[in-house]
XYZ file of C-alpha atoms in Angstrom:
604
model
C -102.153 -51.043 0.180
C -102.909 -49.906 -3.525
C -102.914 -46.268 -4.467
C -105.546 -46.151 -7.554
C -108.594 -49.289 -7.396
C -111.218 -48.751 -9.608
C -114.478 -50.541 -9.933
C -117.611 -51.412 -11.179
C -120.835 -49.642 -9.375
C -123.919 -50.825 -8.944
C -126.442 -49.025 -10.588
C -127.528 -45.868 -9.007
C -131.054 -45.227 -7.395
C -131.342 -41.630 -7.354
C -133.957 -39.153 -7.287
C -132.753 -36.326 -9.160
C -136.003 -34.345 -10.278
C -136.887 -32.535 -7.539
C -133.162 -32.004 -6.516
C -132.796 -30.845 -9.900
C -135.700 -28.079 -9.589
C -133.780 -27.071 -6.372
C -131.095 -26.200 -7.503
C -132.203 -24.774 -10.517
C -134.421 -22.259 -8.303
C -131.635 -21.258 -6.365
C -129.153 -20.675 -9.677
C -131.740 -18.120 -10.446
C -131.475 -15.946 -7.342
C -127.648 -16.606 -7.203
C -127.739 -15.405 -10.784
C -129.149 -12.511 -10.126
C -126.939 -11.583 -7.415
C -123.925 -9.696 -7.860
C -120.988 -10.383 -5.246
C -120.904 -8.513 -2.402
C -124.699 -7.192 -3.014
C -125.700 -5.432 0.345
C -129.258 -7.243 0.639
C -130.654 -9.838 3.456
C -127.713 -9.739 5.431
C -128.378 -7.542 8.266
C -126.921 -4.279 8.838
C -123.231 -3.438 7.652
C -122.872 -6.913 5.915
C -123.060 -7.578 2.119
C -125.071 -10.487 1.072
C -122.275 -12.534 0.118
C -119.241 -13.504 1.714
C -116.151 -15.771 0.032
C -114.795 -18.513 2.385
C -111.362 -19.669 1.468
C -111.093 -24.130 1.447
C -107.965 -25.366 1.580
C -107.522 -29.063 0.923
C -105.457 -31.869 0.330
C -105.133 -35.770 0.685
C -103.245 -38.936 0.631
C -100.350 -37.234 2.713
C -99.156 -40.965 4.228
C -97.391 -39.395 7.136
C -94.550 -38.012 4.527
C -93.719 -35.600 6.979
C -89.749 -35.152 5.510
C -89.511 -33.786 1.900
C -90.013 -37.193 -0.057
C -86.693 -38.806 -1.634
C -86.219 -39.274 -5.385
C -88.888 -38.902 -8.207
C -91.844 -39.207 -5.814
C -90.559 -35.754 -4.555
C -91.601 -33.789 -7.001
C -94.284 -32.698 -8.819
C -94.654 -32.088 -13.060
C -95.310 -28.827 -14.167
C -96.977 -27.964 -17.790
C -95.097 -24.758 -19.415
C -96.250 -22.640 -21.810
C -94.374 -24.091 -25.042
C -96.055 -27.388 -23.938
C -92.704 -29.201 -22.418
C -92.898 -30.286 -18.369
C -90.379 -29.890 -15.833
C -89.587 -31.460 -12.767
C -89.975 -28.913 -9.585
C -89.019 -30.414 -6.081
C -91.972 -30.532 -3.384
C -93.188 -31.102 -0.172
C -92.579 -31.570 3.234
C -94.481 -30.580 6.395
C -92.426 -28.002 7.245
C -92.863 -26.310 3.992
C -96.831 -27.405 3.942
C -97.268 -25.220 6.876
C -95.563 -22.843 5.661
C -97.661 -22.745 2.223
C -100.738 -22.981 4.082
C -100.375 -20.504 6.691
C -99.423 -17.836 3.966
C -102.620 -18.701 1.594
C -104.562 -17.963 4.929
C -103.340 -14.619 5.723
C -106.089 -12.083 4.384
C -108.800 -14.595 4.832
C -111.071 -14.189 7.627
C -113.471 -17.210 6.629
C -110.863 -20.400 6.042
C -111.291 -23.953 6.143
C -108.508 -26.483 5.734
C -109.956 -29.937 4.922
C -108.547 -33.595 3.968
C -109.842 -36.112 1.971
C -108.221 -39.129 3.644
C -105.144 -41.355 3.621
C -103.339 -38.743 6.616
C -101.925 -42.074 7.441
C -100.816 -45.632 6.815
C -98.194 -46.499 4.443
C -96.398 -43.884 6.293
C -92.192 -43.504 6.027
C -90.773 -44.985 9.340
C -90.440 -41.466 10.758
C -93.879 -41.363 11.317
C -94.473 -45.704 10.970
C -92.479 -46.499 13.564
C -94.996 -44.980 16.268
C -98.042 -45.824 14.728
C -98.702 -42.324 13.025
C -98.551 -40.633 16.610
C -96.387 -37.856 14.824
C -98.628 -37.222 11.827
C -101.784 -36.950 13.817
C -99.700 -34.048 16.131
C -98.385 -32.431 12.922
C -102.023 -32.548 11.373
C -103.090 -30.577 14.707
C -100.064 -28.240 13.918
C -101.139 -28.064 10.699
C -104.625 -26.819 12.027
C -106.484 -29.493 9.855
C -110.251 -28.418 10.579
C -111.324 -32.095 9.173
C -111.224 -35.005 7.454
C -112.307 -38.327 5.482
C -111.226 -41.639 6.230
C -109.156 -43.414 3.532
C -108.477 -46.892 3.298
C -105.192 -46.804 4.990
C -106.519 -45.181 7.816
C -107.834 -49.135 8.341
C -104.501 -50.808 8.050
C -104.166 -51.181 11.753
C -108.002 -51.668 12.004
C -111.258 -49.559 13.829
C -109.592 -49.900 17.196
C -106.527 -48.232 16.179
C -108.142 -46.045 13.717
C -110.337 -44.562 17.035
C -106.873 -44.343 19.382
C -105.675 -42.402 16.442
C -108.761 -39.866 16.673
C -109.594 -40.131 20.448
C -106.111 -40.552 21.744
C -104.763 -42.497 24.077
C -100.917 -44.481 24.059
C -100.693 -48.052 21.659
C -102.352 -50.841 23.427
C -98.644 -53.001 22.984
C -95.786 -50.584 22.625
C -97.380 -48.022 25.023
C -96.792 -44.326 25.593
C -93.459 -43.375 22.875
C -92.187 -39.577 24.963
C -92.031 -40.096 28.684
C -94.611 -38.604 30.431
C -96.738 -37.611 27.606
C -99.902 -39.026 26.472
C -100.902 -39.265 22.844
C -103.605 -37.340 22.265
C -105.235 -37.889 19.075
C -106.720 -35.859 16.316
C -107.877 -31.962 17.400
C -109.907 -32.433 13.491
C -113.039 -34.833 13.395
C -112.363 -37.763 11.098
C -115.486 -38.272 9.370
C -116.605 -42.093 8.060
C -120.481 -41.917 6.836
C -120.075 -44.962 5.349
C -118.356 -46.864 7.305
C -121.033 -49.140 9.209
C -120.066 -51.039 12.672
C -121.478 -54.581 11.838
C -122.700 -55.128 15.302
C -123.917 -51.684 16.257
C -125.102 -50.608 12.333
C -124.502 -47.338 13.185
C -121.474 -45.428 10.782
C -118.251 -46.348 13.467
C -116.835 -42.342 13.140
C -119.664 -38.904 12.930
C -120.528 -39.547 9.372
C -120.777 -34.648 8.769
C -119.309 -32.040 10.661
C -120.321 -28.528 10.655
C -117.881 -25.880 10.373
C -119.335 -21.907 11.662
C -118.322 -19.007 11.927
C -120.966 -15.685 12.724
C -123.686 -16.677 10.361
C -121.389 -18.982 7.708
C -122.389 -22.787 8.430
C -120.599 -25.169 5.606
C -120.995 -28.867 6.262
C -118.932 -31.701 5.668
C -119.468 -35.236 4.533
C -116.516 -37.917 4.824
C -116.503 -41.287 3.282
C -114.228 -43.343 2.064
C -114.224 -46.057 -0.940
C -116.811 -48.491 -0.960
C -113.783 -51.091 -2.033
C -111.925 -49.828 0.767
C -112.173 -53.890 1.766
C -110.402 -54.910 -1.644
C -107.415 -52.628 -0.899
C -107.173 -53.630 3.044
C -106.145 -56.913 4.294
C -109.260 -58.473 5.786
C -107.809 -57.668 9.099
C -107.934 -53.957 9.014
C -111.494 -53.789 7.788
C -112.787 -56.802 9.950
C -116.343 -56.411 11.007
C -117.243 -52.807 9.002
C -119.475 -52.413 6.223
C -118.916 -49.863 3.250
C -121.679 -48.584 1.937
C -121.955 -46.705 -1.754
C -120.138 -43.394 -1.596
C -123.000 -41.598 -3.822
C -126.056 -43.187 -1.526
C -124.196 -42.348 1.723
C -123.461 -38.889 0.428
C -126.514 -38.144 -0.981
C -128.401 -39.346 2.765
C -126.784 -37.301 4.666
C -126.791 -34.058 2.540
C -130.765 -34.284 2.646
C -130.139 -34.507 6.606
C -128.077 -31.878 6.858
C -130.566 -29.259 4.870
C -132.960 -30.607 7.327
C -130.424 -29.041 10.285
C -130.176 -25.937 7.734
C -127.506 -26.392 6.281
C -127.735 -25.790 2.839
C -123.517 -25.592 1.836
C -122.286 -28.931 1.652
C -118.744 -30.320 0.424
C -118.418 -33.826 0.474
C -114.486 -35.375 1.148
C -114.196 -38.442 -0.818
C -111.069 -41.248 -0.465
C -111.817 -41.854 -4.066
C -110.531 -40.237 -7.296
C -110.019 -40.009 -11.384
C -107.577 -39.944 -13.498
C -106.303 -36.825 -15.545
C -105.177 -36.451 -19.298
C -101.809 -35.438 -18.265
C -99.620 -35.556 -15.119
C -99.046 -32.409 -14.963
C -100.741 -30.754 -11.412
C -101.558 -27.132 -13.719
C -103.168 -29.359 -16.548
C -106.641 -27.928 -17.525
C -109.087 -30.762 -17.342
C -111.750 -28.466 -18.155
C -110.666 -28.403 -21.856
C -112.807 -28.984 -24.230
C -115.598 -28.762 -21.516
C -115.988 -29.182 -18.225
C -114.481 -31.936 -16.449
C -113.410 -33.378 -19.799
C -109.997 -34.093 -19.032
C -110.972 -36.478 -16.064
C -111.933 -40.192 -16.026
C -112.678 -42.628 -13.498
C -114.369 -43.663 -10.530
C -115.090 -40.005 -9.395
C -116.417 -39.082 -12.556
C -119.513 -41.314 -12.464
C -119.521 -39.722 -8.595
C -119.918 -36.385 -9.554
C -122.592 -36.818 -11.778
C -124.218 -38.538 -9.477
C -123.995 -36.943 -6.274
C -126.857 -34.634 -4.984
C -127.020 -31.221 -6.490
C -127.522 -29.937 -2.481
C -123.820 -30.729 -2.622
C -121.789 -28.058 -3.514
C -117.703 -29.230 -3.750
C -116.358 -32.429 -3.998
C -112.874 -33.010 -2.409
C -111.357 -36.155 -3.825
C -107.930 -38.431 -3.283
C -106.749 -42.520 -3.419
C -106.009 -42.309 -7.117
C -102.597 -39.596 -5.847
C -103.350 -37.619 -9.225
C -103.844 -33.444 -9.563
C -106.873 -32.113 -10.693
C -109.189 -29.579 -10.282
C -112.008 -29.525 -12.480
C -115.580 -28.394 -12.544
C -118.099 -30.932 -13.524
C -121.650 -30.093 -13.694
C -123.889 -31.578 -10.864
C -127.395 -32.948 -11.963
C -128.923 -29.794 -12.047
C -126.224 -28.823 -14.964
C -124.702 -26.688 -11.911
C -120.441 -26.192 -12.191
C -118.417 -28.134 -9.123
C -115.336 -28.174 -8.092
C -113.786 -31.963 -7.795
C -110.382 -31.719 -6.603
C -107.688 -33.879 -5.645
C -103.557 -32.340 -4.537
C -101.949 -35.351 -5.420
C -100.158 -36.561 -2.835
C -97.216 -37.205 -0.124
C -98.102 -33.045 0.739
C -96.803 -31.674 -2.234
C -99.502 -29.913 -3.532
C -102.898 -27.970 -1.784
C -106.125 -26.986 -3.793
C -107.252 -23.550 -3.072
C -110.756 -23.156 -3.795
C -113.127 -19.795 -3.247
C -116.690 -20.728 -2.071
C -118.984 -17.773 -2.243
C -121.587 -18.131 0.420
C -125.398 -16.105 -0.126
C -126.059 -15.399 3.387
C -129.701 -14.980 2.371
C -130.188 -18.241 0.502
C -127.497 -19.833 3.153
C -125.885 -21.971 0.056
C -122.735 -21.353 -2.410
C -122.922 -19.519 -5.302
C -122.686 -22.136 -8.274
C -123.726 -20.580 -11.811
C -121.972 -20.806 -15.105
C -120.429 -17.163 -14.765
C -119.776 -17.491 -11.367
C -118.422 -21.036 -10.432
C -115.792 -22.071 -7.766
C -112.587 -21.835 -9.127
C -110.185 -24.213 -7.669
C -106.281 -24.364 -8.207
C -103.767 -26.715 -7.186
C -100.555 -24.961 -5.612
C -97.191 -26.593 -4.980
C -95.982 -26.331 -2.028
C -92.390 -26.045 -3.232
C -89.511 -25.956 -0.907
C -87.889 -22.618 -1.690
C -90.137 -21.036 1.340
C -88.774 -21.113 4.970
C -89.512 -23.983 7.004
C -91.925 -23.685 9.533
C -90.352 -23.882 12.944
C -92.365 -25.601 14.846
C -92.273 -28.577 12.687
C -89.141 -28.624 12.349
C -89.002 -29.180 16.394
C -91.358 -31.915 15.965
C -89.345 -33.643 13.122
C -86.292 -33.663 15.189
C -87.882 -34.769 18.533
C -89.470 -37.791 16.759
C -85.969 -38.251 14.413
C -83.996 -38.451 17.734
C -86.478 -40.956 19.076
C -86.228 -43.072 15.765
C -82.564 -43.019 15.281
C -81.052 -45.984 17.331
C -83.313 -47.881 14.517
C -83.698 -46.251 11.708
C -79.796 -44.498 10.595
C -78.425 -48.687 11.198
C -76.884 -49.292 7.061
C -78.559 -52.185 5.377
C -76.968 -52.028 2.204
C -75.539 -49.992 -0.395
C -76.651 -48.891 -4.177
C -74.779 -47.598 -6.626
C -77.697 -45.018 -8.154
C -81.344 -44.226 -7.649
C -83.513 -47.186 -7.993
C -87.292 -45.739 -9.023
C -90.134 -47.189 -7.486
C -93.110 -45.257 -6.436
C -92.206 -42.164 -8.557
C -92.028 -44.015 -11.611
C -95.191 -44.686 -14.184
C -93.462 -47.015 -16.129
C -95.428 -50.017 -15.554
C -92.347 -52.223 -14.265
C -89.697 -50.484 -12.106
C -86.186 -51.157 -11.075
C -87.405 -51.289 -7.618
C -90.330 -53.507 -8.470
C -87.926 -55.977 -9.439
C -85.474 -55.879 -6.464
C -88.072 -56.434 -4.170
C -89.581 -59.487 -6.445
C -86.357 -60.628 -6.372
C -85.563 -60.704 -2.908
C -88.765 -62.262 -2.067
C -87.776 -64.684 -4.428
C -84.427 -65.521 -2.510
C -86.043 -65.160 0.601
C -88.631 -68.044 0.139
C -86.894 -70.525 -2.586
C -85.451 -72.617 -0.351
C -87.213 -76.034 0.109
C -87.335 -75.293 4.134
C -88.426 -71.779 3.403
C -91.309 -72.576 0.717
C -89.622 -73.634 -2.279
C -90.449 -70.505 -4.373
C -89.887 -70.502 -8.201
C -91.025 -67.208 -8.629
C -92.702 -63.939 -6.791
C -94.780 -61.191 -6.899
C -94.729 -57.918 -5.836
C -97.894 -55.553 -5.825
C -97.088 -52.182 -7.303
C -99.249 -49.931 -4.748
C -97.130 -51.639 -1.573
C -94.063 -50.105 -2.926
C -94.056 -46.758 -1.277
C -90.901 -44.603 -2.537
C -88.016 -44.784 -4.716
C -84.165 -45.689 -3.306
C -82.041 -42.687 -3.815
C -78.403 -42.982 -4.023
C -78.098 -39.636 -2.384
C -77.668 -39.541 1.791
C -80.773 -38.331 3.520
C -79.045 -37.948 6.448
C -74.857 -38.285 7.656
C -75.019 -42.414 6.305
C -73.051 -41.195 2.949
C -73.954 -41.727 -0.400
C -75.792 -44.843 -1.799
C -75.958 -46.207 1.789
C -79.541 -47.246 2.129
C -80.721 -46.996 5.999
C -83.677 -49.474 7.548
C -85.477 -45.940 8.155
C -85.345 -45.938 4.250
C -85.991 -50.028 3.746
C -88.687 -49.064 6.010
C -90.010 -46.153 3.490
C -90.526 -48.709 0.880
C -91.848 -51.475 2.604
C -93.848 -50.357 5.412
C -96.532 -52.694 5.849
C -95.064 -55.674 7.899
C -96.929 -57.966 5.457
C -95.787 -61.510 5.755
C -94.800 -63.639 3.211
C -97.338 -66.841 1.345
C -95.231 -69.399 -0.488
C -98.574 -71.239 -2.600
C -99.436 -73.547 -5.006
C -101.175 -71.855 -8.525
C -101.593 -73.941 -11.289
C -100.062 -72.174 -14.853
C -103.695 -71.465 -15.850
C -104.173 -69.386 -12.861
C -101.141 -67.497 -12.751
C -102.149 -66.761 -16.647
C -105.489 -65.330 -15.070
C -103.733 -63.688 -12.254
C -101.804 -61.213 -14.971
C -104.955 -60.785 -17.273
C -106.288 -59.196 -14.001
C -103.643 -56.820 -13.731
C -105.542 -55.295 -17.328
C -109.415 -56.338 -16.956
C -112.122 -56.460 -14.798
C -113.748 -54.130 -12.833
C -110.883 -53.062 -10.241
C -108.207 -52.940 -12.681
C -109.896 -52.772 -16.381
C -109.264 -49.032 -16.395
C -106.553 -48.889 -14.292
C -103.967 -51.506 -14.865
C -101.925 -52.572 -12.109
C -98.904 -54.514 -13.277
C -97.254 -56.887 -10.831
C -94.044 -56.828 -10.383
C -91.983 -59.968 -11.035
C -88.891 -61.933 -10.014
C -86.025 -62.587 -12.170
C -86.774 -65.390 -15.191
C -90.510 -64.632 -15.258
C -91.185 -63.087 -18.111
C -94.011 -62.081 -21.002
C -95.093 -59.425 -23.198
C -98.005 -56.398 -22.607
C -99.619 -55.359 -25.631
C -101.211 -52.625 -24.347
C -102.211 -51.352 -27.943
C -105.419 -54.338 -27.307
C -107.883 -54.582 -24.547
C -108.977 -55.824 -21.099
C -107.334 -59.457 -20.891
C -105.869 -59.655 -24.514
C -103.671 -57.181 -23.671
C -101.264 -60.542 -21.967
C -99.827 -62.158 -24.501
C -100.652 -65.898 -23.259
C -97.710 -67.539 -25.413
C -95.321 -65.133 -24.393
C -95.469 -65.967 -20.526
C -92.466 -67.643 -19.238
C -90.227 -69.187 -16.548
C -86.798 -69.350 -17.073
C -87.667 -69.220 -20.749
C -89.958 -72.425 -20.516
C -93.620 -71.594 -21.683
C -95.823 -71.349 -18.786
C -98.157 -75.099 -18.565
C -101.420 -73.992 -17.546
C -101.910 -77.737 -15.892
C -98.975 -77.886 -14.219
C -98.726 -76.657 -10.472
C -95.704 -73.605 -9.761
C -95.289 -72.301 -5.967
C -95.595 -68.633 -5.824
C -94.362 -66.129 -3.540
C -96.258 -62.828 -2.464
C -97.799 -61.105 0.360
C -100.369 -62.149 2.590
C -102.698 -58.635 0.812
C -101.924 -60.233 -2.662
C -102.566 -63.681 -1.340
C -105.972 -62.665 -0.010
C -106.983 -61.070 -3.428
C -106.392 -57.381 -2.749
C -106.380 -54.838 -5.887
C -108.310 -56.962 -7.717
C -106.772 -60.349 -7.917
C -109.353 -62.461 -6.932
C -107.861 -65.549 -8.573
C -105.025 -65.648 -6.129
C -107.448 -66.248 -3.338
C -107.693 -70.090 -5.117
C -104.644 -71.228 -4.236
C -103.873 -74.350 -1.990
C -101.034 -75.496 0.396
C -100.258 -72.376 1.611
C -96.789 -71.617 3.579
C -96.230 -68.410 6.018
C -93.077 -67.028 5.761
C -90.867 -64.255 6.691
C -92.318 -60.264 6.430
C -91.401 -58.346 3.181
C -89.689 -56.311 4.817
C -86.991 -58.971 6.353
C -86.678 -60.052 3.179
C -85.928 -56.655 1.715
C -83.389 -56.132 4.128
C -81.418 -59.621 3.987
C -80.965 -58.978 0.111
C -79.603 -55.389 0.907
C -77.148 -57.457 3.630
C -75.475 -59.419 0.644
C -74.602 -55.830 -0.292
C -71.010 -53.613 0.365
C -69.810 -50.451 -0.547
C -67.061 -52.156 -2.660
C -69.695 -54.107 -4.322
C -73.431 -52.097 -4.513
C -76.540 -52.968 -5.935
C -77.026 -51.757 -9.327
C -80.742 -50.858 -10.651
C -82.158 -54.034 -12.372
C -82.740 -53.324 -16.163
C -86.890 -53.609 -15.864
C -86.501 -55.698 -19.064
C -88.388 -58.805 -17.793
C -91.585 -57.239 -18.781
C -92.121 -56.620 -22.541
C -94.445 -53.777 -23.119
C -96.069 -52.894 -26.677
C -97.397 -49.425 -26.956
């Protein structure tokens, strides 16, 4: 559901002498080694060999070029201003990536989770069944789980890697079979309850001649605080750094000694911009977050560390704990960006080459759109389009501009808004819930509204393809009883504690709820308690208000635990419904105009 959790971990119990003295040992042969150096590899071969990894993550089955602001990506120039460059796309990904393969005999294209779940209805509608065959197009070697790989749950998950046609809906193409994933997906720490064992192969081992490179997948140990209890219903997430750390000493026992570990968790960069150095002033400086306290962690047998969830570019090296340089990565997201990254591989010592003067050097690429498209997805886009059409091109409503949602960092958007406020409608009436206000978490809205026609609908004619693209969860509606104090608690949340302390997450709100952010304080002062109103009457934090949200928000996903208190609880209608029946009061004579995002005062 959310894009960027953080939180707290548990302090770690790591051994990291003798790991240490390792690693150390074998930065003094690699040292001494020049590239290419004709020594212990047999006749005719040089010592050394560079394998090409290609990587990305949290693509969300965006297989169309993504609509508005969340289809592009920022780029740093040289005088220090940014501009905006259009990107992604499957068709173009494929292109990007088959072209950075050419020249490479040893490649490896990897994922570090998310491949699908909050997916545009291209892809939504039938269950991610198109992503996983574009993925195999794609020629994805493997992959981590992420946590919206769960959003179905472990029984859908496995269809989605073993094949097979959905249990309800059935087969989608006559006569064909789904097939599932051609890639391992790869879930070390994701434990069956019953069985204990990890539910998905927890490494994978990629060869080719004499070049072994293994792979460790796991996903974030909150994965459960980002799910609804559903999805993740009877698995156990372990600690990424443990779980990584086991099975790297496993896999040197196979012989493997070249390990990169694909993590569904991330950090967040100094700047926005996907060519930003986070390297400056020293290595890995520009980074913080969750994945920061990973990689410092995280055995020194390990020698990359592909990273997602947090949809931020980076690629950084921070030192292992042997002082070693490694690459931690992360393309963003939606497929608009791949990290190219050159592993060096000592045939003699069987492990990358990781000194200070001769590190992995990754780079993030966009994969811009002014390539050609790759055929073959375009055959699959328009075989799954003509299958999605009789539902997805129907007009639900009309807008008179681009309404930002997902693009936008601003922490309340337009969008935001219009969905609070049709939630609101939705479930004020006394039969319906009797609502006074709503909220809306920011990491279930999943695109922006743009006025422009993605297909032949017209201009500012929003489709329930595109209602779909911003909504797709199916979540249902919880009309509930919160006392003031509690709602009070609920937005110091959004700014404290260990999910969200480092990584707000503002909620978006309905229309007459209002207060002030002052983000220039800390944690929970940063909510200006007198300043939180309804209707312009101060919030009374002994009086009882009925709230509307989601059923994920209701159960205390990203972080807001307090909402799990509430009493006399009321199911209503999906999001989504409600969405659409506030688009329906719309007409092309009369569209929806962006709301003003003014109900949230922010202090910078």
């Amino acid at each position: 559901m959310s894009a960027t959790p953080q939180r707290h971990r548990r302090t770690r119990r790591l051994t990291l002498l003798a790991a240490a003295a390792t690693a150390a040992s074998g930065a003094l042969v690699a040292a001494a080694l020049p590239a290419g150096a004709a020594s212990g590899g047999g006749a005719g071969k040089s010592r050394t060999v560079d394998v090409q990894l290609l990587s990305f993550n949290d693509f969300h089955g965006t297989l169309e070029p993504p609509q508005g602001s969340s289809g592009t990506v920022t780029e740093r120039q040289a005088d220090g201003t940014t501009k905006a460059i259009p990107a992604g796309g499957v068709e173009y990904l494929a292109t990007s990536l088959r072209e950075a393969r050419k020249g490479h005999e040893y490649s490896i294209t990897a994922a570090a989770g998310d491949m699908i779940g909050g997916s545009p209805m291209l892809s939504g509608l039938f269950h991610d069944e198109p992503t996983v065959e574009a993925l195999n197009k794609l020629k994805l070697d493997v992959s981590s789980v992420g946590n919206h790989e769960f959003d179905e749950g472990k029984q859908e998950l496995r269809r989605m890697a073993y094949g097979g046609c959905h249990p309800v809906e059935g087969c989608f193409e006559m006569g064909k079979e789904f097939t599932g994933s051609e890639f391992p997906y790869l879930a070390a720490n994701v434990v069956d309850e019953k069985t204990k064992r990890p539910m998905m192969s927890p490494t994978w081992i990629w060869k080719k001649g004499d070049v072994k490179i293994g792979f460790i997948g796991v996903t974030l140990e909150g994965t459960p605080d980002v799910v609804t209890a559903e999805g993740v219903k009877g698995l156990k997430f372990g600690d990424e750094v443990e779980t990584i750390n086991k099975y790297a000493a496993e896999l040197n026992k196979q012989g493997v000694k070249s390990i990169v570990a694909l993590i569904h968790e991330g950090g967040l960069p100094a700047s926005g911009a996907y060519n930003y150095d986070c390297n400056v002033p020293g290595a890995g400086a520009g980074i913080s977050g969750a994945i920061v306290d990973i990689a410092k962690n995280v055995d020194a047998k390990v020698d990359a560390l592909v990273t997602g969830h947090t949809h931020q570019a980076y690629a950084c090296n921070i030192p292992d704990p042997a002082g070693n340089p490694r690459a931690v990565t992360s393309a963003a997201s939606l497929g608009r960006l791949f990290t190219e990254t050159t592993l060096t591989y000592d045939r003699q010592t069987k492990d990358i080459v990781r000194t200070p003067v001769s590190a992995p050097k990754p780079v993030n690429k966009v994969v811009t759109r002014d390539v050609p498209k790759a055929p073959d997805m375009t055959e699959l886009i328009d075989r799954w389009k003509a299958l999605a059409a009789p539902v997805a091109n129907r007009p639900m409503g009309y807008i008179s501009a681009d309404i930002p949602g997902r693009g936008l960092d601003a922490p309340e958007k337009p969008l935001g808004d219009l969905i609070a406020d049709a939630q609101l409608e939705a479930t004020a009436p006394a039969d319906k819930g009797g609502a006074q206000l709503a909220l809306m978490n920011p990491g279930g809205i999943r695109s922006d509204l743009a006025y422009k026609a993605s297909g032949g609908e017209g201009d500012g004619v929003v489709t329930y393809g595109e209602s779909y693209t911003v909504q797709p969860f199916n979540n249902l509606m919880n009309i509930v009883d919160l006392t003031g104090a509690q709602l009070i608690t609920a937005l110091q949340q959004q700014v404290s504690g260990p999910v969200n302390g480092v990584n707000p997450k503002i909620l978006q709100v309905s229309k007459g709820f209002t207060y002030t952010l002052d983000m220039t304080k800390s944690g929970a002062d940063r909510i200006v308690v007198d300043s939180v109103k309804l209707n312009g009457a101060a919030i009374d934090p002994a009086k009882t208000y009925r709230v509307a949200m989601n059923e994920f928000l209701a159960g205390g996903g990203d972080g807001f635990t307090v909402l799990k208190e509430h009493k006399n609880k009321l199911v209503g209608v999906a999001d989504l419904d409600a969405f659409n029946a506030l688009l329906a009061k719309s007409s092309a004579a009369s569209p929806i105009a962006p709301p003003a995002a003014d109900r949230i005062t922010v202090v910078k």
